[in-house]
Amino acid sequence: MDRKNLEKNIDEKNIKKVKSYANIAIIKYWGKKDAEKMIPATSSISLTLKDMYTETEISFISDEEAIEKTGEVTDLIYINGELQDREQRQKIGKVIDLFRENRSERVKIDTTNSMPTEAGLSSSSSGLSAAIMACNELFEKNLSRNELAQISKFASGSSCRSFFGPVTAWDKDTGEVYKVKTDLKFGMIMLVLNDAKKVISSRKGMEICTKTSKTFENWVKQSEIDFIEMKKYLEENDFEKVGKLTEENALRMHETPLTATPSFSYLSDKSHEAMNFVRKLRENGEKCYFTMDAGPNVKVLCLEKDLDRLKETFEKKYRVIASRVVELG
Ligand code: 2P0
C-alpha cells in the first residue's frame, strides 16, 4: 500500500458514526432560570421520534485540511453536505471543546438530517445530541447516557432529552433527565407548513420572553402544575388528558411572545388553520392534538394505531412527516 492509500485507510478507520433522534416536547421548555448553569425556567416532557434523526460522522483532521477548505485553522462542520460558515463552526466548536483536552486537535463533523434543518422541526435536538455522542466516541470518553445528557444541555437545552425515549422528562429543580413511565404508544405527524429558516431563534425568543413577557411569570407557574399533571396522565395511560394538556401547554407557551416587548409570534395564519383542522378532526371523533415550537409548523400528537390513517388524512392538505417513537435508555 502506498503512503496515500495507507493514510486514507487509517482515516477511514478513525471515522466514528452515530445516530440520534429528534424530540418534540408535549410540555415545553421555554425560558432559562440560569443560562450559565443551564437551569431551565420550566421542566419539560418530550417524545423521541424514530423517523426524525441526524446521522453524524466525526474524524480528526489536519490543520492543512482546515486551511485548504476555509483559509484558517478551524473545525470543519458540514450539514447536509454544506460547509458551514464561521459562526456555525464556532458554535459547534464550543460543543467539541466540552470534550477535547488538546485545543490543537481539529475535528471534521459531517452531519445529515432526515428533516428540514432549523425549521422548528427540532433538528437542533437530534443534531446537537448526535454531535455530543460523536465526540464521546472520537475522544474515547466512554460516558454514560446520563452523563452525555447532562453535557448536551449546554449545547442546546432540548437536546438532552434525545438521549432517552420514547418519553423523556427534564426536571428544572433536580436537573435530571429521565424516562417517564407510560404504556401509551404514541405517534406524531409533522405538518411542514413552512420549511424556511426561522426568523427569531428559540434561544433569542426565550431570552426576550424571559426578560419582557407580561405572561412569563404565569407561564412558569402554570407549567409547574402541567409537568406534574402530565406525568400523572402518562402513568394512568389517559391519552385524552395527555392530548388536551399538550395543546393547552403549547398555547400558553405561544402566549408569551405575544405579550413580550417587542411582541412577536412564531405562528402564522397557516398554523392557525392547521390547528383548527386538528380541532375539527377531533369533533369528528379522531383522537389527535396539536403542539407547536419556535416556528410555524404544527405537530400532531396521536396514538401509534391511528398514525397511518391520520397521516393519509393530513397528506391530502399538507406536506407531512409521520413518525413513531423510539425506545432508548
Ligand atoms: C422545547 N424548544 O421544549 C422548546 C419548545 C422550542 C420550543 O427547546 O437555548 O434549541 O439551545 O437551550 O433547546 C428549543 O430550544 O434552546 C426548545 P437552547 P433549544 O422543545
mmCIF file of C-alpha atoms and ligand atoms in Angstrom:
data_model
loop_
_atom_site.group_PDB
_atom_site.id
_atom_site.type_symbol
_atom_site.label_atom_id
_atom_site.label_comp_id
_atom_site.label_asym_id
_atom_site.label_seq_id
_atom_site.Cartn_x
_atom_site.Cartn_y
_atom_site.Cartn_z
ATOM 1 C CA MET A 1 0.000 0.000 0.000
ATOM 2 C CA ASP A 2 1.467 3.411 -0.928
ATOM 3 C CA ARG A 3 1.572 6.226 1.627
ATOM 4 C CA LYS A 4 -1.541 7.990 0.366
ATOM 5 C CA ASN A 5 -3.669 4.869 0.493
ATOM 6 C CA LEU A 6 -2.265 3.963 3.869
ATOM 7 C CA GLU A 7 -3.258 7.403 5.227
ATOM 8 C CA LYS A 8 -6.705 7.060 3.686
ATOM 9 C CA ASN A 9 -7.095 3.653 5.261
ATOM 10 C CA ILE A 10 -6.134 4.998 8.692
ATOM 11 C CA ASP A 11 -8.509 7.939 8.237
ATOM 12 C CA GLU A 12 -11.430 5.729 7.321
ATOM 13 C CA LYS A 13 -10.836 3.559 10.366
ATOM 14 C CA ASN A 14 -10.900 6.635 12.554
ATOM 15 C CA ILE A 15 -14.233 7.903 11.341
ATOM 16 C CA LYS A 16 -16.887 7.353 14.002
ATOM 17 C CA LYS A 17 -20.565 7.232 13.083
ATOM 18 C CA VAL A 18 -23.546 7.893 15.336
ATOM 19 C CA LYS A 19 -27.291 8.421 15.008
ATOM 20 C CA SER A 20 -29.549 10.479 17.238
ATOM 21 C CA TYR A 21 -33.263 11.210 17.204
ATOM 22 C CA ALA A 22 -35.179 14.476 17.432
ATOM 23 C CA ASN A 23 -37.601 15.045 20.254
ATOM 24 C CA ILE A 24 -40.743 17.160 20.369
ATOM 25 C CA ALA A 25 -41.967 18.470 23.707
ATOM 26 C CA ILE A 26 -45.517 17.933 24.934
ATOM 27 C CA ILE A 27 -44.671 20.063 27.993
ATOM 28 C CA LYS A 28 -42.380 22.823 26.769
ATOM 29 C CA TYR A 29 -39.011 24.069 27.941
ATOM 30 C CA TRP A 30 -39.325 27.810 27.410
ATOM 31 C CA GLY A 31 -37.051 30.171 29.316
ATOM 32 C CA LYS A 32 -33.867 29.875 31.327
ATOM 33 C CA LYS A 33 -33.599 30.444 35.068
ATOM 34 C CA ASP A 34 -29.818 30.413 34.850
ATOM 35 C CA ALA A 35 -28.332 30.414 31.354
ATOM 36 C CA GLU A 36 -24.774 29.775 32.533
ATOM 37 C CA LYS A 37 -25.681 26.716 34.592
ATOM 38 C CA MET A 38 -28.334 25.720 32.030
ATOM 39 C CA ILE A 39 -31.159 25.614 34.527
ATOM 40 C CA PRO A 40 -34.442 25.885 32.618
ATOM 41 C CA ALA A 41 -37.333 28.014 33.859
ATOM 42 C CA THR A 42 -39.696 25.118 33.232
ATOM 43 C CA SER A 43 -39.499 21.335 33.452
ATOM 44 C CA SER A 44 -40.338 19.617 30.178
ATOM 45 C CA ILE A 45 -41.541 16.301 28.750
ATOM 46 C CA SER A 46 -40.978 15.115 25.181
ATOM 47 C CA LEU A 47 -41.383 12.261 22.735
ATOM 48 C CA THR A 48 -38.304 10.923 20.946
ATOM 49 C CA LEU A 49 -39.049 10.338 17.270
ATOM 50 C CA LYS A 50 -37.795 7.365 15.310
ATOM 51 C CA ASP A 51 -38.208 8.829 11.836
ATOM 52 C CA MET A 52 -36.669 12.236 12.530
ATOM 53 C CA TYR A 53 -32.994 11.777 13.070
ATOM 54 C CA THR A 54 -29.476 13.006 12.455
ATOM 55 C CA GLU A 55 -26.589 10.837 11.324
ATOM 56 C CA THR A 56 -23.173 12.199 12.143
ATOM 57 C CA GLU A 57 -19.668 11.198 11.149
ATOM 58 C CA ILE A 58 -16.704 12.580 13.012
ATOM 59 C CA SER A 59 -12.942 12.361 12.482
ATOM 60 C CA PHE A 60 -9.730 14.219 13.270
ATOM 61 C CA ILE A 61 -8.359 16.474 10.548
ATOM 62 C CA SER A 62 -5.029 18.161 9.920
ATOM 63 C CA ASP A 63 -4.561 21.932 10.081
ATOM 64 C CA GLU A 64 -3.726 21.792 6.347
ATOM 65 C CA GLU A 65 -7.136 20.317 5.522
ATOM 66 C CA ALA A 66 -8.915 23.026 7.523
ATOM 67 C CA ILE A 67 -6.872 25.810 5.903
ATOM 68 C CA GLU A 68 -7.455 24.383 2.448
ATOM 69 C CA LYS A 69 -11.237 24.487 2.951
ATOM 70 C CA THR A 70 -11.645 27.713 4.936
ATOM 71 C CA GLY A 71 -8.378 29.650 4.968
ATOM 72 C CA GLU A 72 -7.995 29.165 8.728
ATOM 73 C CA VAL A 73 -7.297 26.554 11.356
ATOM 74 C CA THR A 74 -10.763 25.523 12.464
ATOM 75 C CA ASP A 75 -13.104 22.592 12.915
ATOM 76 C CA LEU A 76 -14.928 21.719 9.710
ATOM 77 C CA ILE A 77 -18.688 21.385 10.055
ATOM 78 C CA TYR A 78 -20.851 20.092 7.222
ATOM 79 C CA ILE A 79 -24.643 19.950 7.438
ATOM 80 C CA ASN A 80 -26.307 18.007 4.642
ATOM 81 C CA GLY A 81 -23.066 18.263 2.646
ATOM 82 C CA GLU A 82 -22.758 22.026 3.010
ATOM 83 C CA LEU A 83 -19.710 23.539 4.700
ATOM 84 C CA GLN A 84 -20.940 25.816 7.491
ATOM 85 C CA ASP A 85 -19.840 29.438 7.983
ATOM 86 C CA ARG A 86 -17.546 30.674 10.723
ATOM 87 C CA GLU A 87 -20.393 31.448 13.153
ATOM 88 C CA GLN A 88 -21.773 27.918 12.947
ATOM 89 C CA ARG A 89 -18.256 26.424 13.089
ATOM 90 C CA GLN A 90 -17.564 28.345 16.276
ATOM 91 C CA LYS A 91 -20.882 27.274 17.790
ATOM 92 C CA ILE A 92 -20.174 23.573 17.195
ATOM 93 C CA GLY A 93 -16.505 24.161 18.096
ATOM 94 C CA LYS A 94 -17.672 25.072 21.599
ATOM 95 C CA VAL A 95 -19.518 21.746 21.798
ATOM 96 C CA ILE A 96 -16.334 19.927 20.766
ATOM 97 C CA ASP A 97 -14.414 21.940 23.395
ATOM 98 C CA LEU A 98 -16.516 20.195 26.046
ATOM 99 C CA PHE A 99 -14.609 17.013 25.132
ATOM 100 C CA ARG A 100 -11.196 17.848 23.702
ATOM 101 C CA GLU A 101 -8.333 18.278 26.112
ATOM 102 C CA ASN A 102 -5.804 19.259 23.496
ATOM 103 C CA ARG A 103 -7.014 22.540 21.974
ATOM 104 C CA SER A 104 -4.929 21.992 18.842
ATOM 105 C CA GLU A 105 -6.931 18.871 17.872
ATOM 106 C CA ARG A 106 -9.189 19.780 14.959
ATOM 107 C CA VAL A 107 -12.254 17.823 14.014
ATOM 108 C CA LYS A 108 -14.470 17.342 10.992
ATOM 109 C CA ILE A 109 -18.159 16.770 11.648
ATOM 110 C CA ASP A 110 -20.322 15.675 8.773
ATOM 111 C CA THR A 111 -23.986 15.624 9.663
ATOM 112 C CA THR A 112 -27.119 14.706 7.727
ATOM 113 C CA ASN A 113 -30.640 15.444 8.907
ATOM 114 C CA SER A 114 -33.639 13.429 7.809
ATOM 115 C CA MET A 115 -35.813 16.580 8.137
ATOM 116 C CA PRO A 116 -35.510 20.262 7.122
ATOM 117 C CA THR A 117 -32.810 21.990 9.161
ATOM 118 C CA GLU A 118 -33.800 24.816 11.541
ATOM 119 C CA ALA A 119 -37.450 24.907 10.569
ATOM 120 C CA GLY A 120 -38.847 24.358 14.037
ATOM 121 C CA LEU A 121 -38.719 20.621 13.415
ATOM 122 C CA SER A 122 -36.191 20.223 16.163
ATOM 123 C CA SER A 123 -33.194 19.309 14.047
ATOM 124 C CA SER A 124 -31.135 21.016 16.755
ATOM 125 C CA SER A 125 -32.134 18.400 19.352
ATOM 126 C CA SER A 126 -31.001 15.497 17.171
ATOM 127 C CA GLY A 127 -28.094 17.435 15.627
ATOM 128 C CA LEU A 128 -26.520 18.525 18.877
ATOM 129 C CA SER A 129 -27.147 15.268 20.748
ATOM 130 C CA ALA A 130 -25.533 13.478 17.790
ATOM 131 C CA ALA A 131 -22.543 15.833 17.983
ATOM 132 C CA ILE A 132 -22.198 15.020 21.701
ATOM 133 C CA MET A 133 -22.426 11.267 21.030
ATOM 134 C CA ALA A 134 -19.894 11.589 18.206
ATOM 135 C CA CYS A 135 -17.398 13.442 20.428
ATOM 136 C CA ASN A 136 -17.834 10.790 23.119
ATOM 137 C CA GLU A 137 -16.772 8.196 20.522
ATOM 138 C CA LEU A 138 -13.942 10.135 18.922
ATOM 139 C CA PHE A 139 -12.338 11.249 22.175
ATOM 140 C CA GLU A 140 -12.993 7.807 23.721
ATOM 141 C CA LYS A 141 -14.645 9.196 26.843
ATOM 142 C CA ASN A 142 -16.990 6.242 27.447
ATOM 143 C CA LEU A 143 -19.502 8.447 29.219
ATOM 144 C CA SER A 144 -22.918 7.069 30.166
ATOM 145 C CA ARG A 145 -26.191 8.139 28.573
ATOM 146 C CA ASN A 146 -26.953 10.141 31.705
ATOM 147 C CA GLU A 147 -23.621 11.922 31.680
ATOM 148 C CA LEU A 148 -23.968 12.719 27.981
ATOM 149 C CA ALA A 149 -27.463 14.154 28.506
ATOM 150 C CA GLN A 150 -26.075 16.438 31.218
ATOM 151 C CA ILE A 151 -23.329 17.707 28.903
ATOM 152 C CA SER A 152 -25.730 18.017 25.986
ATOM 153 C CA LYS A 153 -27.927 20.615 27.634
ATOM 154 C CA PHE A 154 -25.025 23.065 27.396
ATOM 155 C CA ALA A 155 -25.066 22.595 23.605
ATOM 156 C CA SER A 156 -28.835 23.046 23.439
ATOM 157 C CA GLY A 157 -31.346 22.549 26.227
ATOM 158 C CA SER A 158 -33.771 20.380 24.299
ATOM 159 C CA SER A 159 -31.008 18.054 23.025
ATOM 160 C CA CYS A 160 -30.591 16.473 26.487
ATOM 161 C CA ARG A 161 -33.995 14.814 26.098
ATOM 162 C CA SER A 162 -32.891 12.974 22.930
ATOM 163 C CA PHE A 163 -30.805 10.514 24.973
ATOM 164 C CA PHE A 164 -33.922 8.782 26.287
ATOM 165 C CA GLY A 165 -37.212 7.650 24.838
ATOM 166 C CA PRO A 166 -39.994 7.143 23.995
ATOM 167 C CA VAL A 167 -40.999 9.691 26.662
ATOM 168 C CA THR A 168 -38.425 11.825 28.477
ATOM 169 C CA ALA A 169 -38.586 14.379 31.266
ATOM 170 C CA TRP A 170 -36.086 17.103 32.094
ATOM 171 C CA ASP A 171 -36.624 18.339 35.647
ATOM 172 C CA LYS A 172 -35.813 22.003 36.268
ATOM 173 C CA ASP A 173 -35.260 21.508 40.010
ATOM 174 C CA THR A 174 -33.013 18.444 40.042
ATOM 175 C CA GLY A 175 -31.545 18.857 36.557
ATOM 176 C CA GLU A 176 -32.247 15.174 35.957
ATOM 177 C CA VAL A 177 -33.150 13.828 32.526
ATOM 178 C CA TYR A 178 -35.077 10.564 32.679
ATOM 179 C CA LYS A 179 -37.557 8.245 31.040
ATOM 180 C CA VAL A 180 -41.223 8.674 32.014
ATOM 181 C CA LYS A 181 -43.403 5.622 32.606
ATOM 182 C CA THR A 182 -46.366 5.068 30.309
ATOM 183 C CA ASP A 183 -47.938 2.258 28.319
ATOM 184 C CA LEU A 184 -49.302 4.675 25.719
ATOM 185 C CA LYS A 185 -47.836 4.116 22.245
ATOM 186 C CA PHE A 186 -47.579 7.475 20.546
ATOM 187 C CA GLY A 187 -47.204 8.698 17.026
ATOM 188 C CA MET A 188 -46.546 12.205 15.770
ATOM 189 C CA ILE A 189 -47.285 13.894 12.460
ATOM 190 C CA MET A 190 -45.314 16.980 11.493
ATOM 191 C CA LEU A 191 -47.220 19.335 9.212
ATOM 192 C CA VAL A 192 -44.472 21.131 7.302
ATOM 193 C CA LEU A 193 -46.187 24.452 6.638
ATOM 194 C CA ASN A 194 -43.050 26.428 6.016
ATOM 195 C CA ASP A 195 -39.589 24.937 5.965
ATOM 196 C CA ALA A 196 -37.785 28.268 5.671
ATOM 197 C CA LYS A 197 -35.323 29.174 8.416
ATOM 198 C CA LYS A 198 -36.956 30.756 11.462
ATOM 199 C CA VAL A 199 -36.698 34.468 11.977
ATOM 200 C CA ILE A 200 -36.104 34.514 15.736
ATOM 201 C CA SER A 201 -34.107 31.581 17.094
ATOM 202 C CA SER A 202 -35.578 29.802 20.088
ATOM 203 C CA ARG A 203 -32.597 30.903 22.171
ATOM 204 C CA LYS A 204 -33.251 34.572 21.337
ATOM 205 C CA GLY A 205 -37.036 34.164 21.606
ATOM 206 C CA MET A 206 -36.746 32.609 25.035
ATOM 207 C CA GLU A 207 -34.482 35.394 26.182
ATOM 208 C CA ILE A 208 -36.866 38.124 25.022
ATOM 209 C CA CYS A 209 -39.815 36.359 26.665
ATOM 210 C CA THR A 210 -37.964 35.713 29.940
ATOM 211 C CA LYS A 211 -36.989 39.369 30.220
ATOM 212 C CA THR A 212 -40.070 41.149 28.913
ATOM 213 C CA SER A 213 -43.165 38.978 28.581
ATOM 214 C CA LYS A 214 -46.073 40.026 30.793
ATOM 215 C CA THR A 215 -47.355 36.453 30.927
ATOM 216 C CA PHE A 216 -43.989 34.817 31.572
ATOM 217 C CA GLU A 217 -44.389 34.508 35.334
ATOM 218 C CA ASN A 218 -47.804 32.906 34.887
ATOM 219 C CA TRP A 219 -46.383 30.602 32.217
ATOM 220 C CA VAL A 220 -43.712 29.347 34.611
ATOM 221 C CA LYS A 221 -46.195 28.898 37.466
ATOM 222 C CA GLN A 222 -48.767 27.015 35.406
ATOM 223 C CA SER A 223 -46.064 24.968 33.729
ATOM 224 C CA GLU A 224 -45.016 23.557 37.081
ATOM 225 C CA ILE A 225 -48.550 22.221 37.522
ATOM 226 C CA ASP A 226 -48.684 21.000 33.912
ATOM 227 C CA PHE A 227 -45.478 18.982 34.385
ATOM 228 C CA ILE A 228 -46.836 17.146 37.435
ATOM 229 C CA GLU A 229 -50.248 16.547 35.832
ATOM 230 C CA MET A 230 -48.726 15.311 32.577
ATOM 231 C CA LYS A 231 -46.607 12.723 34.360
ATOM 232 C CA LYS A 232 -49.742 11.535 36.166
ATOM 233 C CA TYR A 233 -51.787 11.279 32.946
ATOM 234 C CA LEU A 234 -48.951 9.383 31.270
ATOM 235 C CA GLU A 235 -48.734 6.932 34.146
ATOM 236 C CA GLU A 236 -52.515 6.484 34.039
ATOM 237 C CA ASN A 237 -52.300 5.947 30.248
ATOM 238 C CA ASP A 238 -55.017 8.559 29.739
ATOM 239 C CA PHE A 239 -54.439 9.705 26.163
ATOM 240 C CA GLU A 240 -57.281 12.187 26.074
ATOM 241 C CA LYS A 241 -55.931 14.070 29.084
ATOM 242 C CA VAL A 242 -52.353 13.891 27.725
ATOM 243 C CA GLY A 243 -53.522 15.342 24.414
ATOM 244 C CA LYS A 244 -55.622 18.104 25.933
ATOM 245 C CA LEU A 245 -52.806 19.223 28.218
ATOM 246 C CA THR A 246 -50.306 19.091 25.321
ATOM 247 C CA GLU A 247 -52.425 21.651 23.463
ATOM 248 C CA GLU A 248 -53.021 23.865 26.492
ATOM 249 C CA ASN A 249 -49.335 23.933 27.405
ATOM 250 C CA ALA A 250 -48.292 24.818 23.843
ATOM 251 C CA LEU A 251 -50.854 27.628 23.650
ATOM 252 C CA ARG A 252 -49.634 29.046 26.952
ATOM 253 C CA MET A 253 -46.043 28.993 25.694
ATOM 254 C CA HIS A 254 -47.069 30.790 22.498
ATOM 255 C CA GLU A 255 -48.840 33.460 24.503
ATOM 256 C CA THR A 256 -45.503 34.640 25.969
ATOM 257 C CA PRO A 257 -44.067 36.122 22.731
ATOM 258 C CA LEU A 258 -47.388 37.880 22.105
ATOM 259 C CA THR A 259 -47.094 39.716 25.431
ATOM 260 C CA ALA A 260 -43.356 40.416 25.084
ATOM 261 C CA THR A 261 -41.740 43.712 24.107
ATOM 262 C CA PRO A 262 -41.393 43.816 21.171
ATOM 263 C CA SER A 263 -44.255 41.421 20.694
ATOM 264 C CA PHE A 264 -43.859 38.632 18.159
ATOM 265 C CA SER A 265 -45.329 35.289 17.163
ATOM 266 C CA TYR A 266 -43.881 32.074 15.787
ATOM 267 C CA LEU A 267 -47.296 31.109 14.437
ATOM 268 C CA SER A 268 -48.611 32.063 11.014
ATOM 269 C CA ASP A 269 -52.113 32.064 9.516
ATOM 270 C CA LYS A 270 -51.308 28.617 8.163
ATOM 271 C CA SER A 271 -50.503 27.435 11.711
ATOM 272 C CA HIS A 272 -53.887 28.654 12.981
ATOM 273 C CA GLU A 273 -55.661 26.996 10.049
ATOM 274 C CA ALA A 274 -53.893 23.715 10.784
ATOM 275 C CA MET A 275 -54.758 23.940 14.491
ATOM 276 C CA ASN A 276 -58.412 24.440 13.549
ATOM 277 C CA PHE A 277 -58.244 21.443 11.225
ATOM 278 C CA VAL A 278 -56.969 19.288 14.110
ATOM 279 C CA ARG A 279 -59.823 20.569 16.310
ATOM 280 C CA LYS A 280 -62.313 19.752 13.557
ATOM 281 C CA LEU A 281 -60.979 16.222 13.146
ATOM 282 C CA ARG A 282 -61.397 15.781 16.878
ATOM 283 C CA GLU A 283 -65.023 16.909 16.682
ATOM 284 C CA ASN A 284 -65.443 14.161 14.097
ATOM 285 C CA GLY A 285 -64.155 11.562 16.535
ATOM 286 C CA GLU A 286 -60.436 11.403 15.712
ATOM 287 C CA LYS A 287 -58.004 11.335 18.611
ATOM 288 C CA CYS A 288 -55.428 13.974 17.682
ATOM 289 C CA TYR A 289 -53.960 17.053 19.361
ATOM 290 C CA PHE A 290 -51.604 19.827 18.228
ATOM 291 C CA THR A 291 -48.423 21.355 19.523
ATOM 292 C CA MET A 292 -46.052 23.975 18.067
ATOM 293 C CA ASP A 293 -42.471 25.020 18.797
ATOM 294 C CA ALA A 294 -40.358 28.019 17.807
ATOM 295 C CA GLY A 295 -41.677 28.038 14.250
ATOM 296 C CA PRO A 296 -44.936 27.932 12.300
ATOM 297 C CA ASN A 297 -45.113 24.155 11.765
ATOM 298 C CA VAL A 298 -47.800 22.249 13.606
ATOM 299 C CA LYS A 299 -47.105 18.821 15.104
ATOM 300 C CA VAL A 300 -49.963 16.427 15.704
ATOM 301 C CA LEU A 301 -49.903 14.029 18.624
ATOM 302 C CA CYS A 302 -51.774 10.779 18.113
ATOM 303 C CA LEU A 303 -51.679 7.109 19.051
ATOM 304 C CA GLU A 304 -49.486 4.797 17.016
ATOM 305 C CA LYS A 305 -52.500 2.715 15.993
ATOM 306 C CA ASP A 306 -54.063 5.770 14.304
ATOM 307 C CA LEU A 307 -50.847 7.080 12.742
ATOM 308 C CA ASP A 308 -51.191 5.650 9.225
ATOM 309 C CA ARG A 309 -54.840 6.633 8.869
ATOM 310 C CA LEU A 310 -54.295 10.152 10.185
ATOM 311 C CA LYS A 311 -51.212 10.552 8.010
ATOM 312 C CA GLU A 312 -53.373 9.875 4.959
ATOM 313 C CA THR A 313 -55.908 12.459 6.108
ATOM 314 C CA PHE A 314 -53.270 15.156 6.658
ATOM 315 C CA GLU A 315 -51.428 14.296 3.458
ATOM 316 C CA LYS A 316 -54.435 15.479 1.457
ATOM 317 C CA LYS A 317 -53.808 19.021 2.728
ATOM 318 C CA TYR A 318 -50.181 19.240 3.877
ATOM 319 C CA ARG A 319 -46.641 18.099 3.378
ATOM 320 C CA VAL A 320 -46.196 15.703 6.294
ATOM 321 C CA ILE A 321 -43.565 13.698 8.145
ATOM 322 C CA ALA A 322 -45.097 10.933 10.243
ATOM 323 C CA SER A 323 -43.089 9.262 12.959
ATOM 324 C CA ARG A 324 -43.304 6.542 15.521
ATOM 325 C CA VAL A 325 -41.423 6.897 18.789
ATOM 326 C CA VAL A 326 -38.183 5.192 19.687
ATOM 327 C CA GLU A 327 -37.166 3.211 22.763
ATOM 328 C CA LEU A 328 -33.866 4.461 24.216
ATOM 329 C CA GLY A 329 -32.062 4.102 27.535
HETATM 330 C C1 2P0 B 1 -38.819 22.526 23.698
HETATM 331 N N1 2P0 B 1 -37.996 24.470 22.420
HETATM 332 O O1 2P0 B 1 -39.131 22.147 24.844
HETATM 333 C C2 2P0 B 1 -38.896 24.012 23.411
HETATM 334 C C3 2P0 B 1 -40.242 24.411 22.930
HETATM 335 C C4 2P0 B 1 -38.614 25.275 21.423
HETATM 336 C C5 2P0 B 1 -39.997 25.479 21.882
HETATM 337 O O2 2P0 B 1 -36.219 23.633 23.449
HETATM 338 O O3 2P0 B 1 -31.203 27.918 24.008
HETATM 339 O O4 2P0 B 1 -32.726 24.937 20.928
HETATM 340 O O5 2P0 B 1 -30.211 25.888 22.946
HETATM 341 O O6 2P0 B 1 -31.361 25.712 25.145
HETATM 342 O O7 2P0 B 1 -33.064 23.733 23.120
HETATM 343 C C6 2P0 B 1 -35.726 24.830 21.582
HETATM 344 O O8 2P0 B 1 -34.725 25.439 22.303
HETATM 345 O O9 2P0 B 1 -32.661 26.211 23.086
HETATM 346 C C7 2P0 B 1 -36.654 24.287 22.544
HETATM 347 P P1 2P0 B 1 -31.283 26.446 23.835
HETATM 348 P P2 2P0 B 1 -33.211 24.969 22.314
HETATM 349 O O10 2P0 B 1 -38.504 21.718 22.806
#
